[in-house]
PDB file of C-alpha atoms in Angstrom:
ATOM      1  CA  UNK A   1      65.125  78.336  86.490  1.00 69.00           C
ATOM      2  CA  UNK A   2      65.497  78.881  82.642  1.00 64.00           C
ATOM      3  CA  UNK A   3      66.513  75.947  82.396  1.00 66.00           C
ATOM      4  CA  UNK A   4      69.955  75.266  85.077  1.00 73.00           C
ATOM      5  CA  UNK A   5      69.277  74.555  88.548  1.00 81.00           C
ATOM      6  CA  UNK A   6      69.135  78.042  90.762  1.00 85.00           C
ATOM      7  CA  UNK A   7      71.968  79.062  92.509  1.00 88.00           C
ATOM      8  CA  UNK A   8      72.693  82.140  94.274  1.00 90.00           C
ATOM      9  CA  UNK A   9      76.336  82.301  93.111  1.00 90.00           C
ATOM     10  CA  UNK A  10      77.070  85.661  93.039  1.00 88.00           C
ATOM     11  CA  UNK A  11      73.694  86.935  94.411  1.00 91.00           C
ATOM     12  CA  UNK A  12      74.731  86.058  97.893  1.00 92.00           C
ATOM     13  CA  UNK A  13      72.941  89.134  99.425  1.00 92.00           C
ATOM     14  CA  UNK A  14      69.606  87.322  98.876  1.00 94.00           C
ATOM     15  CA  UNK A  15      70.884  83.990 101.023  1.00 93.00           C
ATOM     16  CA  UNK A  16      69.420  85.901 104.432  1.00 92.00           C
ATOM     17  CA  UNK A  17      66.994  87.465 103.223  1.00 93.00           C
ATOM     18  CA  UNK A  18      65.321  83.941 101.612  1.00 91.00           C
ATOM     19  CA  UNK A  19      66.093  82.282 104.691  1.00 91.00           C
ATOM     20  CA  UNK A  20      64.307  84.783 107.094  1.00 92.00           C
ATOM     21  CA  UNK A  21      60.787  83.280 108.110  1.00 88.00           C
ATOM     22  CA  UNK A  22      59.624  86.296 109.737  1.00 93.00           C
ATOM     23  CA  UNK A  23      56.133  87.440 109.249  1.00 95.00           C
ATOM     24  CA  UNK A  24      56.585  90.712 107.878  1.00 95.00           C
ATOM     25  CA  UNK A  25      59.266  90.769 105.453  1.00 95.00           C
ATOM     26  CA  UNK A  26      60.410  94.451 103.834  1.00 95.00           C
ATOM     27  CA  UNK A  27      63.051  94.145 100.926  1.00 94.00           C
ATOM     28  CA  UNK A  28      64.551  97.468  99.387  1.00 91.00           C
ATOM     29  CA  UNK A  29      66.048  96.164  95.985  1.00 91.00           C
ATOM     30  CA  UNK A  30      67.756  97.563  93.380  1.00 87.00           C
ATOM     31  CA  UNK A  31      66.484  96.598  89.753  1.00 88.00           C
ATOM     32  CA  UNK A  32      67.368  93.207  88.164  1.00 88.00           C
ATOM     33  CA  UNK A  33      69.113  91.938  91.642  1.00 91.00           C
ATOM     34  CA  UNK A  34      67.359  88.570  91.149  1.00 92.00           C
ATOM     35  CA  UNK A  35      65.184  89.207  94.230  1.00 94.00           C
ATOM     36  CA  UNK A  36      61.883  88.064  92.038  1.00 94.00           C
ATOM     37  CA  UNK A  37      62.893  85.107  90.508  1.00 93.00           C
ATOM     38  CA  UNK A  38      64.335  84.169  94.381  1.00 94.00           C
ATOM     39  CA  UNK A  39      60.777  84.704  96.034  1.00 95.00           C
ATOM     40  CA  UNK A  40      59.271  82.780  93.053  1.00 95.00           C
ATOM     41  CA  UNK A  41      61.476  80.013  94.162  1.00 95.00           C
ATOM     42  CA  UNK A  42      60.735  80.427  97.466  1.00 96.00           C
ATOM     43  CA  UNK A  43      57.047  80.602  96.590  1.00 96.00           C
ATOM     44  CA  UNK A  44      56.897  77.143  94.692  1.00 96.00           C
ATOM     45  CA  UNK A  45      58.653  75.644  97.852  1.00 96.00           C
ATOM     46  CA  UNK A  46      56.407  77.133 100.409  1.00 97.00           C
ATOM     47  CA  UNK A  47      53.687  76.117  98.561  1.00 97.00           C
ATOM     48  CA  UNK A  48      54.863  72.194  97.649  1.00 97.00           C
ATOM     49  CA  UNK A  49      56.551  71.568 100.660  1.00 97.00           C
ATOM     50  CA  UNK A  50      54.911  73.398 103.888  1.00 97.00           C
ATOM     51  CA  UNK A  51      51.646  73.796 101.943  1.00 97.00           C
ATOM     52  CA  UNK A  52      50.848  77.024 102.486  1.00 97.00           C
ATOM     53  CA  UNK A  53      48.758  78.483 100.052  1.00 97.00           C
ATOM     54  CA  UNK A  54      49.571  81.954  98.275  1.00 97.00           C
ATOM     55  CA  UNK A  55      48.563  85.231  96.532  1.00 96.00           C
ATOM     56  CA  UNK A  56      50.888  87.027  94.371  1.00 96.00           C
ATOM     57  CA  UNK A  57      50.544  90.596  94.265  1.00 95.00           C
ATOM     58  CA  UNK A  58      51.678  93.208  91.003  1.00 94.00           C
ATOM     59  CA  UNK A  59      50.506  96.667  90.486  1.00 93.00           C
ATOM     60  CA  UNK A  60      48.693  96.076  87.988  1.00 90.00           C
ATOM     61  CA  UNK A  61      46.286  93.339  86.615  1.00 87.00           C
ATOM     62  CA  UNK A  62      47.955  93.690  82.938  1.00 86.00           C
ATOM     63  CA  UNK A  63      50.547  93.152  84.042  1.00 86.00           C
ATOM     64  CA  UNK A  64      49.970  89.671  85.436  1.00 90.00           C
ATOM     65  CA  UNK A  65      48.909  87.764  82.361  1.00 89.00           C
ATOM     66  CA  UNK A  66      52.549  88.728  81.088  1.00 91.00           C
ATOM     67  CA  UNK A  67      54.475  88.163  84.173  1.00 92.00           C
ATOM     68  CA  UNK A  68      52.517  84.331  84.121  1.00 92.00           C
ATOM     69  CA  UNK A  69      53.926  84.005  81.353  1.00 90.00           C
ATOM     70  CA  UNK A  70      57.674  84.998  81.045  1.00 90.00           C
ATOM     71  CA  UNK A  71      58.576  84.004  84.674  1.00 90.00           C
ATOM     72  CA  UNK A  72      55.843  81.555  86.304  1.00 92.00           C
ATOM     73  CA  UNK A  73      55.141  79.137  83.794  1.00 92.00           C
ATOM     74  CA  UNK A  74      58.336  78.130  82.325  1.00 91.00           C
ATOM     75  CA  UNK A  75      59.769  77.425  85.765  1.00 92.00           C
ATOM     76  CA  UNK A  76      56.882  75.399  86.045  1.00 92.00           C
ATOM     77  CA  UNK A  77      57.288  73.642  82.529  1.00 90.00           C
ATOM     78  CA  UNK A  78      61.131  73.360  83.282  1.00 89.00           C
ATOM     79  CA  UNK A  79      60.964  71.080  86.411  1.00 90.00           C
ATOM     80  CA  UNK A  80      59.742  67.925  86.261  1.00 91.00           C
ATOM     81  CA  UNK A  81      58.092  67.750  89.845  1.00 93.00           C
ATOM     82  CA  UNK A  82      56.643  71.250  89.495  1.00 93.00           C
ATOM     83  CA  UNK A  83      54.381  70.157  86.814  1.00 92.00           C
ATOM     84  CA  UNK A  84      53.432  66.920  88.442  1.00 93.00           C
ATOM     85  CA  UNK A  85      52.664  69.186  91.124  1.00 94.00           C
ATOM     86  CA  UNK A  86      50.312  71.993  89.229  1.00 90.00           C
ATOM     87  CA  UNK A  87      48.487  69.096  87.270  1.00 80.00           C
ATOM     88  CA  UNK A  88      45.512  70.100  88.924  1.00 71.00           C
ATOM     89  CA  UNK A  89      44.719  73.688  88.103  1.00 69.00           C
ATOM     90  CA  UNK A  90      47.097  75.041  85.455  1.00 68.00           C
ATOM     91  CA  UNK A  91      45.730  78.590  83.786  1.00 78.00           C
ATOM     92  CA  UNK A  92      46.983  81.907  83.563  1.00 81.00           C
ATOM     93  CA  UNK A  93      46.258  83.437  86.630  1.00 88.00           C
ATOM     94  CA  UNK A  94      45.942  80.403  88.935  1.00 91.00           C
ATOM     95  CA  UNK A  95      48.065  77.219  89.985  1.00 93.00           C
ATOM     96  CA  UNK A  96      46.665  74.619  92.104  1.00 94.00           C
ATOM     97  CA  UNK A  97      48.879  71.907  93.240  1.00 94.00           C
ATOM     98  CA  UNK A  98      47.270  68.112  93.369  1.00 94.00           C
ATOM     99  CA  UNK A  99      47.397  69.333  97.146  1.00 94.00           C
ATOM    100  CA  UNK A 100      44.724  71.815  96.698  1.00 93.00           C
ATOM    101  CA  UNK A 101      47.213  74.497  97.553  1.00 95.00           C
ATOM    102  CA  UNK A 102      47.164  77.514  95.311  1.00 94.00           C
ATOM    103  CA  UNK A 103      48.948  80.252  93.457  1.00 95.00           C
ATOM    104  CA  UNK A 104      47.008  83.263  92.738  1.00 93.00           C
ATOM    105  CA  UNK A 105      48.321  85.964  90.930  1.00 94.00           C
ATOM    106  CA  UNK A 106      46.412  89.625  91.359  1.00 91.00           C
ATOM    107  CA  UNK A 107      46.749  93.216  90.594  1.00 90.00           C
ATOM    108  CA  UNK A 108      46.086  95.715  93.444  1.00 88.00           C
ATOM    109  CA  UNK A 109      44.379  98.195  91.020  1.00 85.00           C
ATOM    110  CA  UNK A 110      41.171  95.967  90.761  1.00 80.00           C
ATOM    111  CA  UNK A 111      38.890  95.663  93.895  1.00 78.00           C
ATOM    112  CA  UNK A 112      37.850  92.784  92.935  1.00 78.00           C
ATOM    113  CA  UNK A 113      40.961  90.953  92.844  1.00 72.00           C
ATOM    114  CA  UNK A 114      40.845  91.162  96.181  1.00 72.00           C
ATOM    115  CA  UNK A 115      37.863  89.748  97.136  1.00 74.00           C
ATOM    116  CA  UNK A 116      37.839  85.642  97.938  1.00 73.00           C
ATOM    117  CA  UNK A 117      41.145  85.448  97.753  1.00 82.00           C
ATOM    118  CA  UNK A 118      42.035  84.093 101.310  1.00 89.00           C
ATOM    119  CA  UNK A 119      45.637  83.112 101.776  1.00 95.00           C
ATOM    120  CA  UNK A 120      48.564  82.183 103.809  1.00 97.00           C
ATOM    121  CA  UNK A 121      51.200  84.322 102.281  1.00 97.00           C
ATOM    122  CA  UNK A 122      51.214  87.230 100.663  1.00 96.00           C
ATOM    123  CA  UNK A 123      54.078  88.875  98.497  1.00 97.00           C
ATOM    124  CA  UNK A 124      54.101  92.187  97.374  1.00 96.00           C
ATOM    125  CA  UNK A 125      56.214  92.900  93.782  1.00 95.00           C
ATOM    126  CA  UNK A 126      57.028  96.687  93.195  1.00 94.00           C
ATOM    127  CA  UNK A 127      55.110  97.548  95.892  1.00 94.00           C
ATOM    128  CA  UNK A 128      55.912 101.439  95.883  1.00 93.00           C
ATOM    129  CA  UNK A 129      54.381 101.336  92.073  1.00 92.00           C
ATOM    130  CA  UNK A 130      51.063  99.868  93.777  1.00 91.00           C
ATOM    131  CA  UNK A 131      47.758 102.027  93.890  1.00 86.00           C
ATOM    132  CA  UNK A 132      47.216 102.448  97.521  1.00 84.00           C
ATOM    133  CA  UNK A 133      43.139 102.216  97.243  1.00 85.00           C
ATOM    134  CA  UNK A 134      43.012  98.260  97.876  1.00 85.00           C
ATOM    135  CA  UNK A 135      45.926  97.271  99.461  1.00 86.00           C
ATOM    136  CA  UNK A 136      44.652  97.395 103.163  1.00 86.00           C
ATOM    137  CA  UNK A 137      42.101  94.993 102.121  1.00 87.00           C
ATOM    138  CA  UNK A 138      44.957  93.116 100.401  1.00 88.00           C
ATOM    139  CA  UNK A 139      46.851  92.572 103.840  1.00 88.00           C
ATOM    140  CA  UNK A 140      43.760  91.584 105.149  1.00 90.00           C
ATOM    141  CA  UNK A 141      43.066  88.320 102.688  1.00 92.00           C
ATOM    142  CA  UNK A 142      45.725  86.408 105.373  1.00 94.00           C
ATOM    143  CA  UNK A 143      43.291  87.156 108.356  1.00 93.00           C
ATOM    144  CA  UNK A 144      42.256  83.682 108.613  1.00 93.00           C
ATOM    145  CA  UNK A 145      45.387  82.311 108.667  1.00 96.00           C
ATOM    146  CA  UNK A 146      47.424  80.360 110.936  1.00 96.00           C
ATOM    147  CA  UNK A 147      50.750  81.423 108.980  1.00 96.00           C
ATOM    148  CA  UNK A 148      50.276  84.575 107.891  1.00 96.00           C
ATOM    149  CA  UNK A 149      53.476  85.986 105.948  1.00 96.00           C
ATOM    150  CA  UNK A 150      53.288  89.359 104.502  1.00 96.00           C
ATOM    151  CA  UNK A 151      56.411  90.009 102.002  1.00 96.00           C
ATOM    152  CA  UNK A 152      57.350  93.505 100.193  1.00 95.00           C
ATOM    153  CA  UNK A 153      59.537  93.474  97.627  1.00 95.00           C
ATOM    154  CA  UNK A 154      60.094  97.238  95.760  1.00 94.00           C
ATOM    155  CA  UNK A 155      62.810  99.157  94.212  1.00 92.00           C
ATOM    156  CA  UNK A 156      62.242 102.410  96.513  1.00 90.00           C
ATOM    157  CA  UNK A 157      60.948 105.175  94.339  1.00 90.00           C
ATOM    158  CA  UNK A 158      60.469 109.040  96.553  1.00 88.00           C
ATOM    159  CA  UNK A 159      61.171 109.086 100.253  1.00 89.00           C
ATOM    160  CA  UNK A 160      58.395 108.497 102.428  1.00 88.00           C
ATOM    161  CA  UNK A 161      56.436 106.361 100.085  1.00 89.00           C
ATOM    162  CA  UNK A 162      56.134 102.557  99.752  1.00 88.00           C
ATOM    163  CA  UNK A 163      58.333 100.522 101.642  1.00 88.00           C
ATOM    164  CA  UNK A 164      60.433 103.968 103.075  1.00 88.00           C
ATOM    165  CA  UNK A 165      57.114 104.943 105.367  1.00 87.00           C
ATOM    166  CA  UNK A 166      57.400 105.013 108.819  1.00 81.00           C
ATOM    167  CA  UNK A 167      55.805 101.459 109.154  1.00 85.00           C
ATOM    168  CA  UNK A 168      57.327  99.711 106.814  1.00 88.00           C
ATOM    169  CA  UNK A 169      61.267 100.082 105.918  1.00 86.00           C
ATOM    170  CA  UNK A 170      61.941 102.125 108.959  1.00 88.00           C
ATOM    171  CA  UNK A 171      59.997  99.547 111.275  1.00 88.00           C
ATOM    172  CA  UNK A 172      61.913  96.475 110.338  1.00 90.00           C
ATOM    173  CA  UNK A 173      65.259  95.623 111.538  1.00 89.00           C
ATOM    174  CA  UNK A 174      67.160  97.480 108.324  1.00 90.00           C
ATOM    175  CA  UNK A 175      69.570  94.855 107.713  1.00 90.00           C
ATOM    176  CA  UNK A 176      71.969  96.076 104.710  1.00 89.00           C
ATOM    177  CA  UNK A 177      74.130  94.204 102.680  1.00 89.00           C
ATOM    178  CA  UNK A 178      78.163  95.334 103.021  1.00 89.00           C
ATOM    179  CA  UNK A 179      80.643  94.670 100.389  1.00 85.00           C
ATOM    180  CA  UNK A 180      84.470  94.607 101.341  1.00 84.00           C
ATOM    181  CA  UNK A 181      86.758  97.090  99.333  1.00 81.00           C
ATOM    182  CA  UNK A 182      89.374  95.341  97.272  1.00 79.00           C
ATOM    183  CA  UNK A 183      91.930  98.391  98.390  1.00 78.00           C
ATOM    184  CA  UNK A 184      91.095  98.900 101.916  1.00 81.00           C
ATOM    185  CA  UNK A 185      89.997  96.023 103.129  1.00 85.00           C
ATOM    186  CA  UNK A 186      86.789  98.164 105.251  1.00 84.00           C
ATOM    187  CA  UNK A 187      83.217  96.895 104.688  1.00 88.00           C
ATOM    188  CA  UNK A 188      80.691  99.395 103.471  1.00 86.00           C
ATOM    189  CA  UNK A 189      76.961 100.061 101.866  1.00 85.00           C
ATOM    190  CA  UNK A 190      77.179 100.464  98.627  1.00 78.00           C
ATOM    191  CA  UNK A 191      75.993 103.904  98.004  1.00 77.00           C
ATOM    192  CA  UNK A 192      75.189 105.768  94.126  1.00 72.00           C
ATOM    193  CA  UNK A 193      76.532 109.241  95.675  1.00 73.00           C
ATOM    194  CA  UNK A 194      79.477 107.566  97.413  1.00 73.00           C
ATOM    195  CA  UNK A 195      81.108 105.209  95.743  1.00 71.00           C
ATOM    196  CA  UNK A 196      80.073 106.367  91.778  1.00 67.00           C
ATOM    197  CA  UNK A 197      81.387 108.746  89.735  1.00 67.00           C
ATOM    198  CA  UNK A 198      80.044 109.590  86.700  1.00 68.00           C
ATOM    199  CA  UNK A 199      82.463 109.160  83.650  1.00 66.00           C
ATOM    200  CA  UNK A 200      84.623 106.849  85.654  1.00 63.00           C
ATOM    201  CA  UNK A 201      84.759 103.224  84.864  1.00 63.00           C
ATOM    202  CA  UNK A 202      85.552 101.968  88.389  1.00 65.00           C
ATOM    203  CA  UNK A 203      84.143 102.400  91.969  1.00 64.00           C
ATOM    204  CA  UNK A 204      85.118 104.271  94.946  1.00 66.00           C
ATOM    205  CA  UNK A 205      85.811 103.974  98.267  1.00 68.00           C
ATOM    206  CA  UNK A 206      83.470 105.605 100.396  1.00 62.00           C
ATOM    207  CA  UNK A 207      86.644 105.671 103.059  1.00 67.00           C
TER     208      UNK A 207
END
């Protein structure tokens, strides 16, 4: 990835959640936590090694071209087996492996993005900034699938919407990550109103 092989040094709250083959996967993130680039990852082994084909959902379909482009296709360009892999089918908004497995990358806010697209695994980017209109159908394009994984990845944006409805956040399991305080020693969430105070330049305790 960008050129050095990826590593979650430092980014070890993502080693679980990676891991977890479950088939409904919710993921509250913060911004720039790495959790994209990790799915990606995730996404070009899924697809090379267990062959399962996937869509690649964004909010929007401008969106995509530009996300291709800064994220997808130089981790493509970068490896060496990933591009003897997607010599197949190489354009913008679809990868196709020599395998005949594919990448698709979609907006939600165009109907018929949706349409034809069946798939074995579905993720979800910035799902609480998605137009709600299509993405029933959306969940639906795994239907015929023997797999069928359905991930959500969102930075949470107003309660009650997006991943914090009812079914979504609030139905999984709610794992959280803790972090141990260097002073007390007690494992905690790591909470904005708790542990931050504006105009400080360290952390509190929430103990």
């Amino acid at each position: 990835v960008d050129g050095r092989d990826f590593s979650l040094d430092g980014r070890e709250y993502i080693v679980q959640v990676i891991r977890d083959t479950s088939p409904k996967l919710v993921v509250k993130k913060a911004a720039q936590t790495a959790f994209t680039i990790s799915f990606l990852v995730r996404s070009f082994h899924w697809i090379t090694q267990r062959q399962w084909h996937h869509l690649y959902l964004l909010p929007l379909k401008q969106g995509a071209i530009p996300f291709v482009q800064k994220r997808l296709d130089p981790m493509i360009s970068g490896s060496e087996y990933l591009s003897s892999q997607f010599s197949s089918v190489d354009n913008r908004l679809h990868k196709q492996t020599v395998d005949a497995i594919s990448l698709l990358i979609r907006g939600v806010n165009i109907e018929s993005e949706m349409q034809e697209t069946p798939t074995d695994v579905i993720v979800f980017d910035e799902y609480d900034r998605m137009a709600t209109d299509f993405l029933e159908d959306a969940k639906h394009r795994t239907d015929g699938s023997l797999v069928k994984r359905l991930t959500y990845l969102s930075t949470p944006t107003v309660p009650g919407h997006g991943l914090d409805a009812d079914d979504e956040w609030w139905a999984s399991d709610m794992h959280k990550w803790f972090v141990q305080c260097p002073h007390c020693d007690r494992f905690q969430t790591f909470i904005f109103e708790e542990n931050v105070k504006i105009g400080a330049d360290k952390y509190d305790c929430a103990f």
